[in-house]
PDB file of C-alpha atoms and ligand atoms in Angstrom:
ATOM      1  CA  SER K 172     106.608  94.669 140.399  1.00 51.00           C
ATOM      2  CA  GLY K 173     108.753  91.653 139.567  1.00 55.00           C
ATOM      3  CA  ALA K 174     110.998  90.103 142.178  1.00 64.00           C
ATOM      4  CA  ALA K 175     114.147  90.820 140.163  1.00 69.00           C
ATOM      5  CA  GLU K 176     113.319  94.511 139.786  1.00 78.00           C
ATOM      6  CA  PRO K 177     115.214  96.715 142.251  1.00 82.00           C
ATOM      7  CA  PRO K 178     113.065  99.021 144.391  1.00 82.00           C
ATOM      8  CA  PRO K 179     112.987 102.630 143.199  1.00 89.00           C
ATOM      9  CA  ARG K 180     115.192 105.198 144.863  1.00 93.00           C
ATOM     10  CA  LEU K 181     113.622 107.497 147.437  1.00 96.00           C
ATOM     11  CA  VAL K 182     114.877 110.990 146.698  1.00 97.00           C
ATOM     12  CA  ILE K 183     113.952 113.948 148.917  1.00 98.00           C
ATOM     13  CA  ASP K 184     114.010 117.324 147.126  1.00 98.00           C
ATOM     14  CA  LEU K 185     115.546 119.565 149.780  1.00 98.00           C
ATOM     15  CA  GLU K 186     114.800 122.807 147.909  1.00 97.00           C
ATOM     16  CA  ARG K 187     111.098 121.962 147.668  1.00 98.00           C
ATOM     17  CA  LEU K 188     111.104 120.880 151.309  1.00 98.00           C
ATOM     18  CA  ALA K 189     112.408 124.329 152.280  1.00 97.00           C
ATOM     19  CA  VAL K 190     109.256 126.021 150.874  1.00 97.00           C
ATOM     20  CA  VAL K 191     106.708 123.625 152.440  1.00 98.00           C
ATOM     21  CA  PRO K 192     104.909 125.224 155.443  1.00 97.00           C
ATOM     22  CA  PRO K 193     107.016 124.463 158.532  1.00 97.00           C
ATOM     23  CA  GLU K 194     104.196 122.844 160.525  1.00 96.00           C
ATOM     24  CA  LYS K 195     104.113 120.166 157.810  1.00 97.00           C
ATOM     25  CA  SER K 196     107.790 119.970 156.915  1.00 97.00           C
ATOM     26  CA  ARG K 197     109.344 120.152 160.386  1.00 98.00           C
ATOM     27  CA  PRO K 198     109.602 116.395 161.222  1.00 98.00           C
ATOM     28  CA  LEU K 199     110.935 115.459 157.772  1.00 98.00           C
ATOM     29  CA  ALA K 200     113.303 118.436 157.719  1.00 98.00           C
ATOM     30  CA  ARG K 201     114.711 117.403 161.103  1.00 98.00           C
ATOM     31  CA  TYR K 202     115.086 113.787 159.944  1.00 98.00           C
ATOM     32  CA  ALA K 203     116.837 114.866 156.729  1.00 98.00           C
ATOM     33  CA  ARG K 204     119.203 117.147 158.652  1.00 97.00           C
ATOM     34  CA  THR K 205     120.112 114.223 160.922  1.00 97.00           C
ATOM     35  CA  ILE K 206     120.936 111.989 157.942  1.00 98.00           C
ATOM     36  CA  GLN K 207     122.951 114.777 156.327  1.00 97.00           C
ATOM     37  CA  ALA K 208     124.906 115.218 159.543  1.00 97.00           C
ATOM     38  CA  GLN K 209     125.540 111.475 159.930  1.00 97.00           C
ATOM     39  CA  ARG K 210     126.828 111.299 156.346  1.00 98.00           C
ATOM     40  CA  GLY K 211     128.601 114.640 156.335  1.00 97.00           C
ATOM     41  CA  ASP K 212     126.526 115.298 153.179  1.00 96.00           C
ATOM     42  CA  TYR K 213     125.574 118.986 153.354  1.00 93.00           C
ATOM     43  CA  ASN K 214     125.883 120.137 149.776  1.00 89.00           C
ATOM     44  CA  GLY K 215     123.170 118.197 148.000  1.00 92.00           C
ATOM     45  CA  ARG K 216     120.043 119.649 146.366  1.00 96.00           C
ATOM     46  CA  VAL K 217     118.521 116.222 146.970  1.00 97.00           C
ATOM     47  CA  LEU K 218     118.990 113.498 149.575  1.00 98.00           C
ATOM     48  CA  SER K 219     118.616 109.786 148.806  1.00 97.00           C
ATOM     49  CA  ILE K 220     117.221 107.931 151.813  1.00 97.00           C
ATOM     50  CA  ARG K 221     116.803 104.288 152.773  1.00 96.00           C
ATOM     51  CA  GLN K 222     113.583 102.348 152.242  1.00 93.00           C
ATOM     52  CA  ASP K 223     113.530 101.809 156.012  1.00 94.00           C
ATOM     53  CA  ASP K 224     113.572 105.559 156.566  1.00 96.00           C
ATOM     54  CA  LEU K 225     110.155 105.862 154.903  1.00 95.00           C
ATOM     55  CA  ARG K 226     108.775 103.414 157.443  1.00 95.00           C
ATOM     56  CA  SER K 227     110.324 105.430 160.308  1.00 97.00           C
ATOM     57  CA  LEU K 228     108.954 108.679 158.876  1.00 98.00           C
ATOM     58  CA  ALA K 229     105.452 107.175 158.670  1.00 97.00           C
ATOM     59  CA  VAL K 230     105.632 106.432 162.402  1.00 97.00           C
ATOM     60  CA  ILE K 231     106.830 109.973 163.078  1.00 98.00           C
ATOM     61  CA  TYR K 232     103.960 111.437 161.005  1.00 98.00           C
ATOM     62  CA  ASP K 233     101.438 108.985 162.552  1.00 98.00           C
ATOM     63  CA  ALA K 234     100.460 107.914 159.014  1.00 97.00           C
ATOM     64  CA  SER K 235     100.616 104.771 156.927  1.00 95.00           C
ATOM     65  CA  PRO K 236     103.656 104.566 154.622  1.00 94.00           C
ATOM     66  CA  SER K 237     101.360 104.841 151.586  1.00 95.00           C
ATOM     67  CA  SER K 238      99.460 107.925 152.803  1.00 96.00           C
ATOM     68  CA  LEU K 239     102.693 109.645 153.852  1.00 97.00           C
ATOM     69  CA  THR K 240     104.182 108.836 150.434  1.00 97.00           C
ATOM     70  CA  GLU K 241     101.149 110.424 148.712  1.00 97.00           C
ATOM     71  CA  GLU K 242     101.438 113.522 150.893  1.00 97.00           C
ATOM     72  CA  LEU K 243     105.169 113.972 150.232  1.00 98.00           C
ATOM     73  CA  ILE K 244     104.589 113.514 146.494  1.00 97.00           C
ATOM     74  CA  SER K 245     101.774 116.121 146.617  1.00 98.00           C
ATOM     75  CA  TRP K 246     104.222 118.591 148.220  1.00 98.00           C
ATOM     76  CA  GLY K 247     106.664 117.934 145.350  1.00 97.00           C
ATOM     77  CA  VAL K 248     109.191 116.701 147.920  1.00 98.00           C
ATOM     78  CA  LEU K 249     109.322 113.002 146.946  1.00 97.00           C
ATOM     79  CA  ASN K 250     109.736 111.494 143.481  1.00 96.00           C
ATOM     80  CA  PRO K 251     106.499 109.797 142.239  1.00 95.00           C
ATOM     81  CA  GLU K 252     108.412 106.568 141.482  1.00 94.00           C
ATOM     82  CA  ALA K 253     108.650 106.217 145.273  1.00 94.00           C
ATOM     83  CA  ARG K 254     105.062 104.831 145.186  1.00 93.00           C
ATOM     84  CA  ARG K 255     106.561 101.563 143.993  1.00 91.00           C
ATOM     85  CA  ALA K 256     108.804 101.404 147.059  1.00 87.00           C
ATOM     86  CA  VAL K 257     105.828 101.396 149.441  1.00 85.00           C
ATOM     87  CA  ASP K 258     104.655  98.066 148.014  1.00 78.00           C
ATOM     88  CA  SER K 259     107.785  96.414 149.448  1.00 73.00           C
ATOM     89  CA  LEU K 260     107.464  97.925 152.943  1.00 73.00           C
TER      90      LEU K 260
HETATM   91  P1  LIG C 364     126.123 102.509 158.852  1.00 85.37           P
HETATM   92  O1  LIG C 364     124.708 102.150 158.522  1.00 85.37           O
HETATM   93  O2  LIG C 364     126.885 101.582 159.736  1.00 85.37           O
HETATM   94  O3  LIG C 364     126.874 102.672 157.473  1.00 85.37           O
HETATM   95  C1  LIG C 364     128.291 102.832 157.461  1.00 85.37           C
HETATM   96  C2  LIG C 364     128.748 103.300 156.098  1.00 85.37           C
HETATM   97  O4  LIG C 364     128.387 102.301 155.116  1.00 85.37           O
HETATM   98  C3  LIG C 364     128.077 104.582 155.628  1.00 85.37           C
HETATM   99  O5  LIG C 364     128.779 105.696 156.128  1.00 85.37           O
HETATM  100  C4  LIG C 364     128.201 104.455 154.124  1.00 85.37           C
HETATM  101  O6  LIG C 364     129.517 104.785 153.703  1.00 85.37           O
HETATM  102  C5  LIG C 364     127.987 102.966 153.898  1.00 85.37           C
HETATM  103  N1  LIG C 364     126.582 102.652 153.623  1.00 85.37           N
HETATM  104  C6  LIG C 364     125.722 101.965 154.408  1.00 85.37           C
HETATM  105  N2  LIG C 364     124.549 101.777 153.793  1.00 85.37           N
HETATM  106  C7  LIG C 364     124.664 102.374 152.572  1.00 85.37           C
HETATM  107  C8  LIG C 364     123.748 102.533 151.472  1.00 85.37           C
HETATM  108  O7  LIG C 364     122.592 102.062 151.444  1.00 85.37           O
HETATM  109  N3  LIG C 364     124.233 103.219 150.412  1.00 85.37           N
HETATM  110  C9  LIG C 364     125.482 103.760 150.405  1.00 85.37           C
HETATM  111  N4  LIG C 364     125.849 104.488 149.314  1.00 85.37           N
HETATM  112  N5  LIG C 364     126.361 103.614 151.406  1.00 85.37           N
HETATM  113  C10 LIG C 364     125.950 102.935 152.479  1.00 85.37           C
HETATM  114  P2  LIG C 364     128.044 107.131 156.191  1.00 85.37           P
HETATM  115  O8  LIG C 364     127.367 107.464 154.902  1.00 85.37           O
HETATM  116  O9  LIG C 364     129.092 108.093 156.666  1.00 85.37           O
HETATM  117  O10 LIG C 364     126.931 106.969 157.312  1.00 85.37           O
HETATM  118  C11 LIG C 364     127.298 106.836 158.687  1.00 85.37           C
HETATM  119  C12 LIG C 364     126.114 106.354 159.505  1.00 85.37           C
HETATM  120  O11 LIG C 364     125.058 107.313 159.437  1.00 85.37           O
HETATM  121  C13 LIG C 364     125.509 105.052 158.997  1.00 85.37           C
HETATM  122  O12 LIG C 364     126.211 103.946 159.555  1.00 85.37           O
HETATM  123  C14 LIG C 364     124.105 105.144 159.551  1.00 85.37           C
HETATM  124  O13 LIG C 364     124.067 104.801 160.924  1.00 85.37           O
HETATM  125  C15 LIG C 364     123.795 106.627 159.425  1.00 85.37           C
HETATM  126  N6  LIG C 364     123.132 106.934 158.150  1.00 85.37           N
HETATM  127  C16 LIG C 364     123.648 107.574 157.076  1.00 85.37           C
HETATM  128  N7  LIG C 364     122.728 107.705 156.109  1.00 85.37           N
HETATM  129  C17 LIG C 364     121.600 107.144 156.580  1.00 85.37           C
HETATM  130  C18 LIG C 364     120.292 106.963 156.030  1.00 85.37           C
HETATM  131  O14 LIG C 364     119.981 107.336 154.891  1.00 85.37           O
HETATM  132  N8  LIG C 364     119.366 106.363 156.826  1.00 85.37           N
HETATM  133  C19 LIG C 364     119.679 105.893 158.064  1.00 85.37           C
HETATM  134  N9  LIG C 364     118.719 105.257 158.753  1.00 85.37           N
HETATM  135  N10 LIG C 364     120.910 106.035 158.621  1.00 85.37           N
HETATM  136  C20 LIG C 364     121.854 106.648 157.880  1.00 85.37           C
HETATM  137  P1  LIG C 365     121.287 109.106 141.021  1.00 85.37           P
HETATM  138  O1  LIG C 365     121.171 108.227 142.182  1.00 85.37           O
HETATM  139  O2  LIG C 365     120.117 109.184 140.093  1.00 85.37           O
HETATM  140  O3  LIG C 365     121.664 110.563 141.545  1.00 85.37           O
HETATM  141  C1  LIG C 365     121.688 111.651 140.659  1.00 85.37           C
HETATM  142  C2  LIG C 365     122.333 112.835 141.323  1.00 85.37           C
HETATM  143  O4  LIG C 365     121.529 113.267 142.409  1.00 85.37           O
HETATM  144  C3  LIG C 365     123.701 112.549 141.920  1.00 85.37           C
HETATM  145  O5  LIG C 365     124.665 112.713 140.934  1.00 85.37           O
HETATM  146  C4  LIG C 365     123.820 113.619 142.987  1.00 85.37           C
HETATM  147  O6  LIG C 365     124.211 114.846 142.413  1.00 85.37           O
HETATM  148  C5  LIG C 365     122.387 113.768 143.462  1.00 85.37           C
HETATM  149  N1  LIG C 365     122.136 112.964 144.664  1.00 85.37           N
HETATM  150  C6  LIG C 365     121.365 111.849 144.789  1.00 85.37           C
HETATM  151  N2  LIG C 365     121.309 111.437 146.062  1.00 85.37           N
HETATM  152  C7  LIG C 365     122.050 112.307 146.779  1.00 85.37           C
HETATM  153  C8  LIG C 365     122.356 112.419 148.155  1.00 85.37           C
HETATM  154  O7  LIG C 365     121.922 111.641 149.041  1.00 85.37           O
HETATM  155  N3  LIG C 365     123.160 113.459 148.507  1.00 85.37           N
HETATM  156  C9  LIG C 365     123.670 114.338 147.596  1.00 85.37           C
HETATM  157  N4  LIG C 365     124.477 115.289 148.037  1.00 85.37           N
HETATM  158  N5  LIG C 365     123.383 114.278 146.281  1.00 85.37           N
HETATM  159  C10 LIG C 365     122.591 113.273 145.885  1.00 85.37           C
HETATM  160  P2  LIG C 365     126.094 112.007 141.084  1.00 85.37           P
HETATM  161  O8  LIG C 365     126.612 112.147 142.466  1.00 85.37           O
HETATM  162  O9  LIG C 365     126.924 112.529 139.954  1.00 85.37           O
HETATM  163  O10 LIG C 365     125.788 110.463 140.863  1.00 85.37           O
HETATM  164  C11 LIG C 365     125.380 110.001 139.587  1.00 85.37           C
HETATM  165  C12 LIG C 365     124.902 108.577 139.689  1.00 85.37           C
HETATM  166  O11 LIG C 365     125.976 107.726 140.138  1.00 85.37           O
HETATM  167  C13 LIG C 365     123.784 108.377 140.702  1.00 85.37           C
HETATM  168  O12 LIG C 365     122.528 108.656 140.088  1.00 85.37           O
HETATM  169  C14 LIG C 365     123.935 106.916 141.053  1.00 85.37           C
HETATM  170  O13 LIG C 365     123.366 106.117 140.041  1.00 85.37           O
HETATM  171  C15 LIG C 365     125.445 106.749 141.024  1.00 85.37           C
HETATM  172  N6  LIG C 365     125.961 106.939 142.406  1.00 85.37           N
HETATM  173  C16 LIG C 365     126.543 108.012 142.956  1.00 85.37           C
HETATM  174  N7  LIG C 365     126.874 107.784 144.232  1.00 85.37           N
HETATM  175  C17 LIG C 365     126.502 106.519 144.487  1.00 85.37           C
HETATM  176  C18 LIG C 365     126.568 105.707 145.664  1.00 85.37           C
HETATM  177  O14 LIG C 365     127.028 106.100 146.747  1.00 85.37           O
HETATM  178  N8  LIG C 365     126.063 104.446 145.556  1.00 85.37           N
HETATM  179  C19 LIG C 365     125.514 103.977 144.389  1.00 85.37           C
HETATM  180  N9  LIG C 365     125.038 102.716 144.354  1.00 85.37           N
HETATM  181  N10 LIG C 365     125.421 104.745 143.258  1.00 85.37           N
HETATM  182  C20 LIG C 365     125.919 105.983 143.332  1.00 85.37           C
HETATM  183  P1  LIG C 366     122.547 102.996 146.983  1.00 85.37           P
HETATM  184  O1  LIG C 366     123.834 103.417 147.598  1.00 85.37           O
HETATM  185  O2  LIG C 366     122.466 102.898 145.490  1.00 85.37           O
HETATM  186  O3  LIG C 366     122.112 101.609 147.645  1.00 85.37           O
HETATM  187  C1  LIG C 366     120.996 100.878 147.110  1.00 85.37           C
HETATM  188  C2  LIG C 366     120.624  99.754 148.059  1.00 85.37           C
HETATM  189  O4  LIG C 366     121.724  98.847 148.182  1.00 85.37           O
HETATM  190  C3  LIG C 366     120.336 100.256 149.472  1.00 85.37           C
HETATM  191  O5  LIG C 366     118.969 100.653 149.526  1.00 85.37           O
HETATM  192  C4  LIG C 366     120.624  99.003 150.303  1.00 85.37           C
HETATM  193  O6  LIG C 366     119.541  98.103 150.218  1.00 85.37           O
HETATM  194  C5  LIG C 366     121.805  98.395 149.564  1.00 85.37           C
HETATM  195  N1  LIG C 366     123.084  98.843 150.143  1.00 85.37           N
HETATM  196  C6  LIG C 366     123.999  99.665 149.588  1.00 85.37           C
HETATM  197  N2  LIG C 366     125.078  99.803 150.387  1.00 85.37           N
HETATM  198  C7  LIG C 366     124.825  99.050 151.489  1.00 85.37           C
HETATM  199  C8  LIG C 366     125.572  98.788 152.700  1.00 85.37           C
HETATM  200  O7  LIG C 366     126.686  99.292 152.931  1.00 85.37           O
HETATM  201  N3  LIG C 366     124.964  97.969 153.614  1.00 85.37           N
HETATM  202  C9  LIG C 366     123.736  97.443 153.404  1.00 85.37           C
HETATM  203  N4  LIG C 366     123.204  96.645 154.375  1.00 85.37           N
HETATM  204  N5  LIG C 366     123.010  97.650 152.258  1.00 85.37           N
HETATM  205  C10 LIG C 366     123.560  98.454 151.328  1.00 85.37           C
HETATM  206  P2  LIG C 366     118.532 101.657 150.672  1.00 85.37           P
HETATM  207  O8  LIG C 366     119.018 101.178 151.993  1.00 85.37           O
HETATM  208  O9  LIG C 366     117.059 101.794 150.516  1.00 85.37           O
HETATM  209  O10 LIG C 366     119.242 103.052 150.356  1.00 85.37           O
HETATM  210  C11 LIG C 366     118.831 103.854 149.244  1.00 85.37           C
HETATM  211  C12 LIG C 366     119.841 104.945 148.977  1.00 85.37           C
HETATM  212  O11 LIG C 366     119.925 105.843 150.111  1.00 85.37           O
HETATM  213  C13 LIG C 366     121.256 104.450 148.744  1.00 85.37           C
HETATM  214  O12 LIG C 366     121.394 104.042 147.391  1.00 85.37           O
HETATM  215  C14 LIG C 366     122.067 105.713 149.063  1.00 85.37           C
HETATM  216  O13 LIG C 366     121.986 106.634 147.977  1.00 85.37           O
HETATM  217  C15 LIG C 366     121.302 106.296 150.228  1.00 85.37           C
HETATM  218  N6  LIG C 366     121.860 105.804 151.504  1.00 85.37           N
HETATM  219  C16 LIG C 366     121.272 104.943 152.351  1.00 85.37           C
HETATM  220  N7  LIG C 366     122.020 104.751 153.437  1.00 85.37           N
HETATM  221  C17 LIG C 366     123.134 105.497 153.277  1.00 85.37           C
HETATM  222  C18 LIG C 366     124.295 105.710 154.100  1.00 85.37           C
HETATM  223  O14 LIG C 366     124.481 105.155 155.207  1.00 85.37           O
HETATM  224  N8  LIG C 366     125.222 106.576 153.611  1.00 85.37           N
HETATM  225  C19 LIG C 366     125.065 107.167 152.398  1.00 85.37           C
HETATM  226  N9  LIG C 366     126.046 107.997 151.983  1.00 85.37           N
HETATM  227  N10 LIG C 366     123.996 106.989 151.582  1.00 85.37           N
HETATM  228  C20 LIG C 366     123.043 106.162 152.044  1.00 85.37           C
END
């Protein structure tokens, strides 16, 4: 992508996350709850997160940012445009 193009937003679908098997969703669900608590943002159907948070989540999941991104997209939890964000990590 061009240097002037802003990175895409990373948007977690909290309703989809709630129906992912817990052994997969648990670390991300805990992380999202922490961000919601820090923001006082409890009412959203979705949660926008920072680019840096994807890097932290990859460490938590012991995965590369790109493979974690693919997995979250396959669950329907992350918007596919997020693939473009991984290029800048
Ligand atoms: P902070 O990073 O010191 O940010 C303080 C305040 O600046 C935030 O209060 C928010 O009003 C604003 N802010 C900072 N970065 C952004 C941004 O990228 N977009 C927007 N729209 N506003 C921004 P808030 O929301 O009450 O968050 C309080 C603290 O909670 C933050 O302090 C940070 O430590 C943590 N936090 C909240 N959301 C996130 C997140 O998505 N990721 C991470 N890593 N930390 C977060
Ligand atoms: P958007 O970023 O495409 O977000 C669309 C809608 O998704 C938002 O509509 C909101 O209902 C929901 N949403 C997205 N991220 C979050 C989140 O982290 N928490 C919650 N609770 N809901 C979320 P909304 O609020 O009417 O905003 C419409 C548009 O206005 C947003 O489109 C965005 O372009 C802009 N906007 C709203 N708040 C901010 C902000 O804090 N910073 C910036 N830069 N833009 C904002
Ligand atoms: P956004 O609010 O539209 O912010 C887009 C980008 O602008 C952020 O990408 C960040 O690079 C920059 N930015 C916005 N506000 C601040 C700020 O106060 N301090 C700094 N240092 N940079 C800022 P980023 O970090 O990838 O965040 C993506 C989206 O995640 C934000 O979109 C916002 O919807 C959400 N977000 C991230 N951190 C916070 C936070 O602390 N509080 C809230 N309420 N939302 C946050």
